[in-house]
Amino acid sequence: MQVFVKDNNVDQALRVLKKKLQREGTFREMKMRRSYEKPSERRAREKAEAIRRARKAARKKAQREGLIPGPKKRVIARRAG
């Protein structure tokens, strides 16, 4: 992984690096590896994650097909003036 520093702006480069690491899942993996996870716990966690993903996909599909209402739209109040 590479991040280029432009105009000696290290803060910007650090933000970019953190965002890339977040997308890759590196932080999540480091957190998981801090302690040992039993194989049975790992299987249970992965199964729960798969169920969560499947439910989310089914919910999105139902929203697209109009079977259930979609998420509420946020109304941004503008100042008059």
Coordinates of C-alpha atoms in Angstrom, one line a residue:
M1 CA 0.0 0.0 0.0
Q2 CA 1.4 3.4 -0.9
V3 CA 0.4 6.9 0.0
F4 CA 2.1 9.9 -1.6
V5 CA 2.8 13.1 0.4
K6 CA 2.0 16.2 -1.6
D7 CA 3.4 19.6 -0.6
N8 CA 4.8 18.3 2.7
N9 CA 1.2 17.8 3.9
V10 CA 1.7 14.8 6.1
D11 CA -1.7 15.2 7.9
Q12 CA -3.5 14.8 4.6
A13 CA -1.4 11.7 3.7
L14 CA -2.2 10.2 7.1
R15 CA -5.9 10.7 6.6
V16 CA -5.7 9.0 3.2
L17 CA -3.7 6.1 4.7
K18 CA -6.2 5.6 7.5
K19 CA -9.1 5.6 5.0
K20 CA -7.3 3.0 2.9
L21 CA -6.6 0.8 5.9
Q22 CA -10.2 1.1 7.0
R23 CA -11.5 0.0 3.5
E24 CA -9.1 -2.9 3.5
G25 CA -10.4 -4.1 6.9
T26 CA -6.9 -4.0 8.4
F27 CA -8.1 -2.3 11.6
R28 CA -10.9 -4.9 12.1
E29 CA -8.4 -7.7 11.5
M30 CA -5.9 -6.3 14.0
K31 CA -8.7 -6.0 16.6
M32 CA -9.7 -9.6 16.0
R33 CA -6.1 -10.9 16.3
R34 CA -5.6 -9.2 19.7
S35 CA -7.0 -12.3 21.5
Y36 CA -7.4 -16.0 20.5
E37 CA -10.8 -16.9 19.0
K38 CA -11.8 -20.5 19.4
P39 CA -12.8 -22.3 16.1
S40 CA -16.3 -22.8 17.4
E41 CA -16.6 -19.0 18.2
R42 CA -15.2 -18.2 14.7
R43 CA -17.8 -20.4 13.0
A44 CA -20.6 -18.9 15.0
R45 CA -19.4 -15.3 14.3
E46 CA -19.1 -16.0 10.6
K47 CA -22.5 -17.6 10.4
A48 CA -24.1 -14.6 12.2
E49 CA -22.3 -12.3 9.8
A50 CA -23.6 -14.2 6.8
I51 CA -27.1 -14.1 8.2
R52 CA -26.8 -10.4 8.7
R53 CA -25.6 -9.9 5.2
A54 CA -28.4 -12.0 3.7
R55 CA -31.1 -10.1 5.7
K56 CA -29.6 -6.8 4.6
A57 CA -29.6 -7.9 0.9
A58 CA -33.2 -9.2 1.2
R59 CA -34.3 -5.9 2.8
K60 CA -32.6 -3.9 0.0
K61 CA -34.2 -6.1 -2.7
A62 CA -37.7 -5.7 -1.1
Q63 CA -37.2 -1.9 -1.0
R64 CA -36.2 -1.8 -4.6
E65 CA -39.3 -3.9 -5.6
G66 CA -41.5 -1.6 -3.5
L67 CA -42.6 -4.3 -1.1
I68 CA -41.5 -2.4 2.0
P69 CA -40.9 1.4 2.3
G70 CA -37.3 2.6 1.8
P71 CA -35.4 4.6 4.4
K72 CA -36.8 8.0 5.3
K73 CA -35.3 10.9 3.4
R74 CA -33.5 13.4 5.5
V75 CA -34.8 16.9 5.1
I76 CA -32.2 19.6 5.2
A77 CA -33.5 22.9 6.6
R78 CA -32.2 25.9 4.8
R79 CA -31.9 29.3 6.3
A80 CA -34.0 32.1 4.9
G81 CA -32.2 35.2 4.4

